[in-house]
Amino acid sequence: MRVKEFEGEVEHKNVNRYNLRGNRRLLILKKSSIGFVLAVTLVLFGCSSNSSIEKQLSTTMAKMNSAEKVSRDAQGELTELEKLEQELFYETMELSHEQLGEVKIKVTELEELLGQRLAQIKGEEKSIRKATKSMDELDVIIEQVDGDVKKSIEELKIAVSNRYELHSSFVVEYKKLTSLQKELYEMLVVVETRLMGLEDKVGEVNAQNEVVRSAVTSFNDATLKVNTLKDAAFVGLQDEE
């Protein structure tokens, strides 16, 4: 049996650093992609072996794949929301303070789009939580083997658990980023907001962007490790036949 690798790391669109410039009348924040899309796919080839343990391991990983389906299906919608929010934000920043009424309308729309993004992320969280429940099945498999095979599946379980923990960390940091973005949006409708205050908030958003970037990298690295250990586990099972 050959098990295909996790295909779809965290997709991280080119997130530019927010750059603010302005004068007494006009504030412009350069266009920037403000979202991240998660998608993980595990596809199994047909099982040609009669190994009971191998079938159990294949089934367990297939369940994880099925549980993560909501995350994959949400990718297109989340990407579209990000694009709409990005374009609307750029339009908002081209307005002057004399157009405060229009600014307020657009900020309301921005907040609605941000809320929809968070709803997508919450759905993804639920999907991943469901996937983690399949890890208990790895314990059942581990109890049925010994030696190097036992060790390889134990290492696989640890890697899978770590990967899901890193996904949770990603979500936490992503939510922090959206909170900062919301604060930035709210500042746009306050007439008394100073340029320096906006610059400070932009700095916070940029800093959190980097934290999220780091979380993305860690999750993707963990996915690669799971793939490596998964392959090793199946090879070990086949060698014992």
Coordinates of N, CA and C in Angstrom, one line a residue:
M1 N 0.9 -1.2 0.0 CA 0.0 0.0 0.0 C 0.9 1.2 0.0
R2 N 0.5 2.2 -0.8 CA 1.2 3.5 -0.8 C 0.3 4.5 -0.3
V3 N 0.7 5.3 0.6 CA -0.1 6.4 1.1 C 0.4 7.7 0.6
K4 N -0.4 8.5 -0.1 CA 0.0 9.7 -0.7 C 0.2 10.8 0.4
E5 N 1.1 11.7 0.2 CA 1.4 12.7 1.2 C 0.4 13.7 1.4
F6 N 0.4 14.4 2.6 CA -0.4 15.5 2.9 C -0.2 16.5 1.8
E7 N -1.2 17.0 1.1 CA -1.0 17.8 -0.1 C -1.3 19.3 0.3
G8 N -1.4 20.1 0.5 CA -2.0 21.4 0.8 C -1.5 21.9 2.1
E9 N -0.4 22.5 2.1 CA 0.1 23.1 3.4 C -0.7 24.3 3.6
V10 N -0.4 25.1 4.7 CA -1.1 26.3 4.9 C -0.8 27.2 3.8
E11 N -1.8 27.7 3.0 CA -1.6 28.6 1.9 C -1.5 30.0 2.5
H12 N -0.3 30.6 2.2 CA -0.1 31.9 2.8 C 0.1 32.9 1.6
K13 N -0.9 33.6 1.3 CA -0.8 34.6 0.2 C 0.3 35.6 0.6
N14 N 0.9 36.3 -0.4 CA 1.9 37.2 -0.2 C 1.4 38.4 0.7
V15 N 1.6 38.3 2.0 CA 1.1 39.3 2.9 C 2.2 40.4 3.0
N16 N 1.8 41.5 2.4 CA 2.8 42.7 2.4 C 2.6 43.4 3.8
R17 N 3.7 44.0 4.2 CA 3.6 44.8 5.4 C 2.8 46.0 5.2
Y18 N 1.9 46.3 6.1 CA 1.1 47.5 6.0 C 2.1 48.7 6.0
N19 N 1.8 49.7 5.1 CA 2.6 50.9 5.0 C 1.7 52.1 5.0
L20 N 1.9 53.0 5.9 CA 1.0 54.1 6.1 C 1.7 55.4 5.7
R21 N 1.0 56.2 5.0 CA 1.5 57.6 4.7 C 0.3 58.5 4.7
G22 N 0.5 59.8 4.9 CA -0.7 60.6 4.9 C -0.3 62.1 5.1
N23 N -1.4 63.0 5.0 CA -1.2 64.4 5.3 C -2.4 64.8 6.1
R24 N -2.7 66.1 6.2 CA -3.8 66.5 7.1 C -5.2 66.0 6.6
R25 N -5.3 65.7 5.3 CA -6.6 65.4 4.8 C -6.8 63.9 4.4
L26 N -5.7 63.3 4.0 CA -5.8 62.0 3.4 C -4.9 61.0 4.0
L27 N -5.4 59.8 4.3 CA -4.6 58.7 4.9 C -4.7 57.5 4.0
I28 N -3.6 57.0 3.6 CA -3.6 55.8 2.7 C -2.9 54.6 3.2
L29 N -3.5 53.5 3.3 CA -2.8 52.3 3.7 C -2.7 51.4 2.5
K30 N -1.5 51.0 2.2 CA -1.3 50.3 1.0 C -2.0 49.0 1.0
K31 N -2.4 48.6 -0.2 CA -3.2 47.4 -0.4 C -2.4 46.2 0.1
S32 N -3.1 45.3 0.8 CA -2.4 44.1 1.4 C -3.4 43.0 1.6
S33 N -2.9 41.8 1.3 CA -3.7 40.6 1.6 C -3.7 40.4 3.1
I34 N -4.8 40.2 3.6 CA -4.9 40.2 5.1 C -5.4 38.8 5.7
G35 N -5.4 37.8 4.8 CA -5.8 36.5 5.4 C -4.9 35.4 5.1
F36 N -5.2 34.3 5.7 CA -4.5 33.0 5.5 C -5.5 31.9 5.3
V37 N -5.2 31.0 4.4 CA -6.1 29.9 4.2 C -5.4 28.6 4.6
L38 N -6.2 27.7 5.3 CA -5.6 26.4 5.7 C -6.3 25.3 4.9
A39 N -5.5 24.4 4.4 CA -6.0 23.3 3.7 C -5.1 22.1 3.8
V40 N -5.5 21.0 4.3 CA -4.7 19.8 4.4 C -5.4 18.6 3.7
T41 N -4.8 17.9 2.8 CA -5.4 16.8 2.2 C -4.6 15.5 2.3
L42 N -5.2 14.5 2.7 CA -4.6 13.2 2.8 C -5.4 12.2 1.9
V43 N -4.7 11.7 0.9 CA -5.4 10.8 -0.1 C -4.7 9.5 0.0
L44 N -5.5 8.4 0.0 CA -5.0 7.1 0.1 C -5.2 6.3 -1.2
F45 N -4.1 5.7 -1.6 CA -4.3 4.8 -2.8 C -4.9 3.5 -2.3
G46 N -5.4 2.7 -3.2 CA -6.1 1.4 -2.8 C -5.1 0.5 -2.0
C47 N -5.6 -0.2 -1.1 CA -4.8 -1.1 -0.2 C -4.7 -2.5 -0.9
S48 N -3.5 -2.9 -1.2 CA -3.3 -4.2 -1.9 C -2.8 -5.3 -0.9
S49 N -2.7 -4.9 0.3 CA -2.1 -5.8 1.3 C -3.3 -6.3 2.2
N50 N -3.1 -7.5 2.7 CA -4.1 -8.1 3.7 C -3.7 -7.8 5.1
S51 N -2.7 -7.1 5.3 CA -2.2 -6.8 6.7 C -3.3 -6.1 7.5
S52 N -3.7 -6.7 8.6 CA -4.8 -6.1 9.4 C -4.3 -4.8 10.0
I53 N -3.1 -4.8 10.5 CA -2.5 -3.5 11.1 C -2.4 -2.4 10.1
E54 N -1.9 -2.8 8.9 CA -1.8 -1.8 7.9 C -3.1 -1.3 7.5
K55 N -4.1 -2.1 7.4 CA -5.5 -1.6 7.1 C -6.0 -0.7 8.1
Q56 N -5.7 -1.1 9.4 CA -6.2 -0.2 10.5 C -5.6 1.2 10.4
L57 N -4.3 1.2 10.2 CA -3.6 2.5 10.1 C -4.1 3.3 8.9
S58 N -4.3 2.6 7.8 CA -4.8 3.3 6.6 C -6.2 3.9 6.9
T59 N -7.1 3.1 7.6 CA -8.4 3.5 7.9 C -8.4 4.7 8.8
T60 N -7.5 4.7 9.8 CA -7.4 5.8 10.8 C -7.0 7.1 10.1
M61 N -6.0 7.0 9.2 CA -5.6 8.2 8.6 C -6.6 8.7 7.6
A62 N -7.4 7.8 7.0 CA -8.5 8.2 6.1 C -9.6 8.9 6.9
K63 N -9.8 8.5 8.1 CA -10.8 9.2 9.0 C -10.3 10.6 9.3
M64 N -9.0 10.8 9.5 CA -8.5 12.1 9.8 C -8.7 13.0 8.5
N65 N -8.5 12.4 7.4 CA -8.7 13.1 6.1 C -10.1 13.5 6.0
S66 N -11.0 12.6 6.2 CA -12.5 12.9 6.1 C -12.9 14.0 7.1
A67 N -12.4 14.0 8.3 CA -12.7 15.0 9.3 C -12.2 16.4 8.9
E68 N -11.1 16.4 8.2 CA -10.6 17.7 7.8 C -11.2 18.3 6.6
K69 N -12.2 17.6 6.0 CA -12.8 18.0 4.7 C -13.4 19.3 4.8
V70 N -14.0 19.7 6.0 CA -14.6 21.0 6.1 C -13.6 22.1 5.9
S71 N -12.4 21.9 6.5 CA -11.4 22.8 6.3 C -11.0 23.1 4.9
R72 N -10.9 22.0 4.1 CA -10.6 22.1 2.7 C -11.7 22.8 1.9
D73 N -12.9 22.4 2.2 CA -14.0 22.9 1.4 C -14.2 24.4 1.7
A74 N -13.8 24.9 2.9 CA -13.9 26.3 3.2 C -12.9 27.2 2.6
Q75 N -11.9 26.6 2.0 CA -10.8 27.4 1.4 C -11.2 28.4 0.4
G76 N -12.0 27.9 -0.6 CA -12.4 28.8 -1.6 C -13.2 30.0 -1.1
E77 N -14.1 29.8 -0.2 CA -15.0 30.9 0.3 C -14.1 31.8 1.2
L78 N -13.2 31.3 2.0 CA -12.4 32.1 2.8 C -11.5 33.0 1.9
T79 N -10.9 32.4 0.9 CA -10.1 33.2 -0.1 C -10.9 34.3 -0.7
E80 N -12.1 34.1 -1.1 CA -12.9 35.1 -1.7 C -13.2 36.2 -0.7
L81 N -13.5 35.9 0.6 CA -13.8 36.9 1.6 C -12.6 37.8 1.8
E82 N -11.4 37.1 1.8 CA -10.1 37.9 2.0 C -10.0 38.9 0.8
K83 N -10.2 38.4 -0.4 CA -10.1 39.3 -1.6 C -11.0 40.5 -1.5
L84 N -12.3 40.2 -1.1 CA -13.3 41.3 -1.0 C -12.9 42.3 0.1
E85 N -12.4 41.8 1.2 CA -12.1 42.6 2.3 C -10.8 43.5 2.0
Q86 N -9.9 42.9 1.3 CA -8.7 43.6 0.9 C -9.1 44.8 -0.1
E87 N -9.9 44.5 -1.1 CA -10.3 45.5 -2.0 C -11.1 46.6 -1.3
L88 N -12.0 46.3 -0.4 CA -12.8 47.3 0.3 C -11.9 48.1 1.2
F89 N -11.0 47.5 1.8 CA -10.1 48.3 2.7 C -9.3 49.3 1.9
Y90 N -8.8 48.9 0.8 CA -8.0 49.8 -0.1 C -8.9 51.0 -0.5
E91 N -10.2 50.7 -0.9 CA -11.1 51.8 -1.3 C -11.3 52.7 -0.1
T92 N -11.5 52.1 1.1 CA -11.8 53.0 2.3 C -10.6 53.9 2.6
M93 N -9.4 53.5 2.4 CA -8.2 54.3 2.7 C -8.0 55.4 1.7
E94 N -8.7 55.4 0.6 CA -8.6 56.4 -0.4 C -9.5 57.6 -0.1
L95 N -10.4 57.4 0.8 CA -11.4 58.4 1.2 C -10.8 59.5 2.1
S96 N -11.2 60.7 2.1 CA -10.7 61.7 3.0 C -11.6 61.8 4.2
H97 N -11.2 62.6 5.2 CA -12.0 62.8 6.4 C -13.3 63.5 6.1
E98 N -13.3 64.3 5.0 CA -14.6 65.0 4.6 C -15.6 64.0 4.1
Q99 N -15.2 62.8 3.9 CA -16.1 61.7 3.4 C -16.4 60.7 4.5
L100 N -16.4 61.2 5.7 CA -16.6 60.3 6.9 C -17.8 59.4 6.9
G101 N -18.9 59.9 6.3 CA -20.1 59.1 6.2 C -19.8 57.9 5.4
E102 N -19.1 58.0 4.2 CA -18.8 56.9 3.4 C -17.8 56.0 4.1
V103 N -16.9 56.6 4.8 CA -15.9 55.8 5.5 C -16.6 54.8 6.5
K104 N -17.6 55.4 7.3 CA -18.3 54.6 8.2 C -19.0 53.4 7.6
I105 N -19.6 53.7 6.4 CA -20.3 52.6 5.7 C -19.4 51.5 5.3
K106 N -18.2 51.9 4.8 CA -17.3 50.9 4.4 C -16.6 50.1 5.5
V107 N -16.4 50.8 6.6 CA -15.8 50.2 7.8 C -16.8 49.1 8.3
T108 N -18.1 49.4 8.3 CA -19.1 48.5 8.7 C -19.1 47.2 7.8
E109 N -18.9 47.5 6.5 CA -18.8 46.3 5.6 C -17.5 45.5 5.9
L110 N -16.4 46.2 6.2 CA -15.2 45.5 6.5 C -15.3 44.6 7.7
E111 N -16.0 45.2 8.7 CA -16.2 44.4 9.9 C -17.1 43.2 9.7
E112 N -18.1 43.3 8.8 CA -18.9 42.2 8.5 C -18.1 41.1 7.7
L113 N -17.3 41.5 6.8 CA -16.4 40.5 6.1 C -15.4 39.8 7.1
L114 N -14.9 40.6 8.0 CA -14.0 40.0 9.0 C -14.7 39.0 9.8
G115 N -16.0 39.3 10.2 CA -16.8 38.4 11.0 C -17.0 37.1 10.2
Q116 N -17.2 37.2 8.9 CA -17.5 36.0 8.1 C -16.2 35.2 8.0
R117 N -15.0 35.8 8.0 CA -13.8 35.1 8.0 C -13.6 34.3 9.3
L118 N -13.9 35.0 10.4 CA -13.8 34.3 11.7 C -14.7 33.1 11.8
A119 N -15.9 33.3 11.2 CA -16.9 32.1 11.2 C -16.3 30.9 10.4
Q120 N -15.6 31.2 9.3 CA -15.0 30.2 8.6 C -13.9 29.5 9.4
I121 N -13.1 30.3 10.1 CA -12.0 29.8 10.9 C -12.6 28.9 12.1
K122 N -13.7 29.3 12.6 CA -14.3 28.5 13.7 C -14.8 27.2 13.2
G123 N -15.3 27.2 11.9 CA -15.7 25.9 11.3 C -14.5 25.0 11.1
E124 N -13.4 25.6 10.8 CA -12.2 24.8 10.6 C -11.7 24.3 11.9
E125 N -11.8 25.1 13.0 CA -11.4 24.6 14.3 C -12.2 23.3 14.6
K126 N -13.5 23.4 14.4 CA -14.4 22.2 14.7 C -14.0 21.0 13.9
S127 N -13.6 21.2 12.6 CA -13.2 20.2 11.8 C -11.9 19.5 12.3
I128 N -11.0 20.3 12.7 CA -9.7 19.8 13.2 C -9.9 19.0 14.5
R129 N -10.8 19.6 15.4 CA -11.1 18.9 16.7 C -11.6 17.5 16.4
K130 N -12.5 17.4 15.4 CA -13.0 16.1 15.1 C -11.9 15.2 14.6
A131 N -11.0 15.7 13.8 CA -9.9 14.9 13.3 C -9.0 14.3 14.4
T132 N -8.8 15.1 15.5 CA -8.0 14.7 16.6 C -8.5 13.5 17.3
K133 N -9.8 13.3 17.2 CA -10.4 12.1 17.9 C -9.9 10.8 17.4
S134 N -9.5 10.8 16.1 CA -9.0 9.6 15.5 C -7.6 9.2 16.0
M135 N -6.9 10.1 16.7 CA -5.6 9.8 17.3 C -5.7 8.6 18.3
D136 N -6.9 8.5 19.0 CA -7.0 7.4 19.9 C -6.9 6.1 19.3
E137 N -7.3 6.0 18.0 CA -7.2 4.7 17.3 C -5.8 4.3 17.1
L138 N -4.9 5.3 17.1 CA -3.4 5.0 16.9 C -3.0 4.2 18.2
D139 N -3.5 4.5 19.3 CA -3.2 3.8 20.6 C -3.5 2.3 20.5
V140 N -4.7 2.1 19.9 CA -5.2 0.7 19.7 C -4.2 -0.1 18.8
I141 N -3.8 0.6 17.8 CA -2.8 0.0 16.8 C -1.5 -0.3 17.5
I142 N -1.0 0.7 18.3 CA 0.3 0.6 19.0 C 0.3 -0.6 19.9
E143 N -0.8 -0.9 20.5 CA -0.9 -2.0 21.5 C -0.8 -3.4 20.8
Q144 N -1.0 -3.4 19.5 CA -1.0 -4.7 18.8 C 0.4 -5.0 18.1
V145 N 1.3 -4.1 18.2 CA 2.6 -4.3 17.6 C 3.7 -4.1 18.6
D146 N 4.9 -4.5 18.2 CA 6.1 -4.3 19.0 C 7.3 -4.0 18.2
G147 N 8.4 -3.8 18.9 CA 9.7 -3.6 18.2 C 9.7 -2.3 17.5
D148 N 10.4 -2.3 16.3 CA 10.6 -1.1 15.5 C 9.3 -0.5 15.0
V149 N 8.3 -1.4 14.7 CA 7.0 -1.0 14.1 C 6.3 -0.2 15.2
K150 N 6.3 -0.7 16.4 CA 5.7 0.0 17.5 C 6.3 1.4 17.7
K151 N 7.6 1.4 17.7 CA 8.3 2.7 17.9 C 7.9 3.7 16.7
S152 N 7.8 3.2 15.5 CA 7.5 4.1 14.4 C 6.1 4.7 14.5
I153 N 5.2 3.8 14.9 CA 3.8 4.3 15.0 C 3.6 5.3 16.2
E154 N 4.4 5.0 17.3 CA 4.4 5.9 18.4 C 4.9 7.3 18.0
E155 N 6.0 7.3 17.2 CA 6.6 8.5 16.7 C 5.6 9.2 15.8
L156 N 4.9 8.5 15.0 CA 3.9 9.1 14.1 C 2.8 9.7 14.9
K157 N 2.3 9.1 16.0 CA 1.2 9.6 16.8 C 1.7 10.9 17.4
I158 N 2.9 11.0 17.9 CA 3.4 12.2 18.5 C 3.5 13.3 17.5
A159 N 3.9 13.0 16.3 CA 4.0 14.0 15.3 C 2.6 14.5 14.8
V160 N 1.7 13.6 14.8 CA 0.3 14.0 14.4 C -0.3 14.9 15.5
S161 N -0.1 14.5 16.7 CA -0.6 15.3 17.9 C 0.1 16.7 17.8
N162 N 1.4 16.8 17.6 CA 2.1 18.1 17.6 C 1.6 18.9 16.4
R163 N 1.3 18.3 15.3 CA 0.7 19.0 14.1 C -0.6 19.7 14.5
Y164 N -1.5 18.9 15.1 CA -2.8 19.5 15.5 C -2.6 20.6 16.5
E165 N -1.7 20.5 17.4 CA -1.4 21.5 18.4 C -0.9 22.8 17.7
L166 N -0.1 22.6 16.7 CA 0.4 23.8 16.0 C -0.7 24.4 15.2
H167 N -1.6 23.6 14.7 CA -2.8 24.2 14.1 C -3.6 25.1 15.0
S168 N -3.7 24.6 16.2 CA -4.4 25.4 17.3 C -3.7 26.7 17.5
S169 N -2.4 26.6 17.6 CA -1.6 27.8 17.8 C -1.8 28.8 16.7
F170 N -1.8 28.3 15.5 CA -2.0 29.1 14.3 C -3.3 29.9 14.4
V171 N -4.4 29.2 14.8 CA -5.7 29.8 14.9 C -5.7 30.9 16.0
V172 N -5.0 30.6 17.1 CA -5.0 31.6 18.2 C -4.3 32.9 17.6
E173 N -3.2 32.7 16.9 CA -2.5 33.9 16.4 C -3.3 34.6 15.3
Y174 N -4.0 33.8 14.5 CA -4.8 34.4 13.4 C -5.9 35.2 14.0
K175 N -6.5 34.8 15.1 CA -7.6 35.5 15.7 C -7.0 36.8 16.3
K176 N -5.8 36.8 16.9 CA -5.2 38.0 17.4 C -5.0 39.0 16.3
L177 N -4.6 38.5 15.1 CA -4.4 39.3 14.0 C -5.7 40.0 13.6
T178 N -6.8 39.2 13.5 CA -8.0 39.8 13.1 C -8.5 40.8 14.1
S179 N -8.2 40.6 15.4 CA -8.6 41.6 16.4 C -7.9 42.9 16.2
L180 N -6.6 42.8 15.9 CA -5.9 44.0 15.6 C -6.4 44.7 14.4
Q181 N -6.7 44.0 13.4 CA -7.3 44.6 12.2 C -8.6 45.3 12.5
K182 N -9.4 44.7 13.3 CA -10.7 45.3 13.7 C -10.5 46.6 14.4
E183 N -9.5 46.6 15.3 CA -9.2 47.8 16.0 C -8.7 48.9 15.0
L184 N -8.0 48.5 14.0 CA -7.5 49.5 13.0 C -8.7 50.0 12.2
Y185 N -9.6 49.2 11.9 CA -10.8 49.6 11.2 C -11.6 50.6 12.0
E186 N -11.8 50.3 13.3 CA -12.5 51.2 14.2 C -11.9 52.6 14.3
M187 N -10.5 52.6 14.2 CA -9.8 53.9 14.3 C -10.1 54.8 13.1
L188 N -10.5 54.2 12.0 CA -10.7 55.0 10.8 C -11.9 55.9 10.9
V189 N -12.9 55.6 11.7 CA -14.1 56.4 11.8 C -14.0 57.4 12.9
V190 N -12.9 57.4 13.7 CA -12.8 58.4 14.8 C -12.1 59.6 14.2
V191 N -12.8 60.7 14.2 CA -12.2 61.9 13.6 C -10.9 62.4 14.4
E192 N -10.9 62.1 15.7 CA -9.8 62.6 16.5 C -8.5 61.7 16.3
T193 N -8.6 60.6 15.5 CA -7.5 59.7 15.4 C -6.3 60.4 14.7
R194 N -5.2 60.3 15.3 CA -4.0 61.0 14.8 C -3.2 60.0 13.9
L195 N -2.5 60.5 13.0 CA -1.7 59.7 12.1 C -0.7 58.8 12.9
M196 N -0.1 59.4 13.9 CA 0.8 58.6 14.7 C 0.1 57.4 15.4
G197 N -1.1 57.6 15.8 CA -1.9 56.5 16.4 C -2.1 55.4 15.4
L198 N -2.5 55.8 14.1 CA -2.7 54.8 13.1 C -1.4 54.1 12.8
E199 N -0.3 54.8 12.8 CA 1.0 54.2 12.5 C 1.4 53.2 13.6
D200 N 1.1 53.5 14.8 CA 1.3 52.5 15.9 C 0.5 51.3 15.7
K201 N -0.8 51.4 15.4 CA -1.6 50.3 15.2 C -1.2 49.4 14.0
V202 N -0.8 50.1 12.9 CA -0.2 49.4 11.8 C 1.0 48.6 12.2
G203 N 1.8 49.2 13.0 CA 3.0 48.5 13.5 C 2.6 47.2 14.2
E204 N 1.6 47.3 15.0 CA 1.1 46.1 15.8 C 0.6 45.0 14.8
V205 N -0.1 45.5 13.8 CA -0.7 44.5 12.8 C 0.5 43.8 12.1
N206 N 1.5 44.6 11.7 CA 2.6 44.0 11.0 C 3.4 43.0 11.8
A207 N 3.5 43.4 13.1 CA 4.2 42.5 14.0 C 3.5 41.2 14.2
Q208 N 2.2 41.3 14.3 CA 1.3 40.0 14.4 C 1.3 39.2 13.1
N209 N 1.4 39.9 12.0 CA 1.6 39.2 10.7 C 2.8 38.3 10.8
E210 N 3.9 38.8 11.3 CA 5.1 38.0 11.4 C 4.9 36.8 12.3
V211 N 4.2 37.0 13.4 CA 3.9 35.9 14.3 C 3.1 34.8 13.6
V212 N 2.1 35.2 12.8 CA 1.3 34.3 12.0 C 2.1 33.6 11.0
R213 N 3.0 34.3 10.3 CA 3.9 33.7 9.4 C 4.7 32.6 10.0
S214 N 5.2 32.8 11.2 CA 6.0 31.8 11.9 C 5.1 30.6 12.2
A215 N 3.9 30.8 12.6 CA 3.0 29.7 12.9 C 2.7 28.9 11.7
V216 N 2.6 29.6 10.6 CA 2.3 28.9 9.3 C 3.5 28.0 9.0
T217 N 4.7 28.5 9.1 CA 5.9 27.8 8.8 C 6.0 26.5 9.7
S218 N 5.8 26.7 11.0 CA 5.8 25.6 12.0 C 4.8 24.5 11.6
F219 N 3.6 24.9 11.2 CA 2.6 23.9 10.9 C 3.0 23.2 9.6
N220 N 3.5 23.9 8.6 CA 4.0 23.2 7.4 C 5.1 22.3 7.6
D221 N 6.1 22.7 8.5 CA 7.2 21.8 8.8 C 6.7 20.5 9.5
A222 N 5.7 20.7 10.4 CA 5.1 19.6 11.1 C 4.4 18.6 10.1
T223 N 3.8 19.2 9.1 CA 3.1 18.3 8.1 C 4.1 17.5 7.4
L224 N 5.3 18.1 7.0 CA 6.3 17.3 6.4 C 6.8 16.2 7.2
K225 N 6.9 16.5 8.5 CA 7.4 15.4 9.4 C 6.4 14.3 9.5
V226 N 5.1 14.6 9.6 CA 4.1 13.6 9.6 C 4.2 12.7 8.4
N227 N 4.4 13.3 7.2 CA 4.5 12.6 6.0 C 5.7 11.6 6.0
T228 N 6.8 12.1 6.5 CA 8.0 11.2 6.6 C 7.8 10.0 7.5
L229 N 7.2 10.3 8.7 CA 7.0 9.2 9.7 C 5.9 8.3 9.3
K230 N 4.9 8.8 8.6 CA 3.8 8.0 8.1 C 4.4 7.0 7.1
D231 N 5.2 7.5 6.1 CA 5.8 6.6 5.1 C 6.7 5.5 5.8
A232 N 7.5 5.9 6.8 CA 8.3 5.0 7.5 C 7.5 3.9 8.2
A233 N 6.4 4.3 8.8 CA 5.5 3.3 9.5 C 5.0 2.3 8.5
F234 N 4.5 2.7 7.3 CA 4.0 1.7 6.4 C 5.1 0.8 5.8
V235 N 6.3 1.4 5.6 CA 7.4 0.6 5.1 C 7.8 -0.5 6.2
G236 N 7.8 -0.1 7.4 CA 8.1 -1.0 8.5 C 7.1 -2.1 8.6
L237 N 5.8 -1.8 8.4 CA 4.8 -2.8 8.4 C 4.9 -3.8 7.2
Q238 N 5.3 -3.3 6.1 CA 5.4 -4.1 4.9 C 6.6 -5.0 5.0
D239 N 7.7 -4.5 5.6 CA 8.9 -5.3 5.8 C 8.7 -6.5 6.7
E240 N 7.7 -6.4 7.6 CA 7.5 -7.5 8.6 C 6.6 -8.6 8.0
E241 N 6.0 -8.3 6.9 CA 5.1 -9.3 6.3 C 5.9 -10.5 5.7

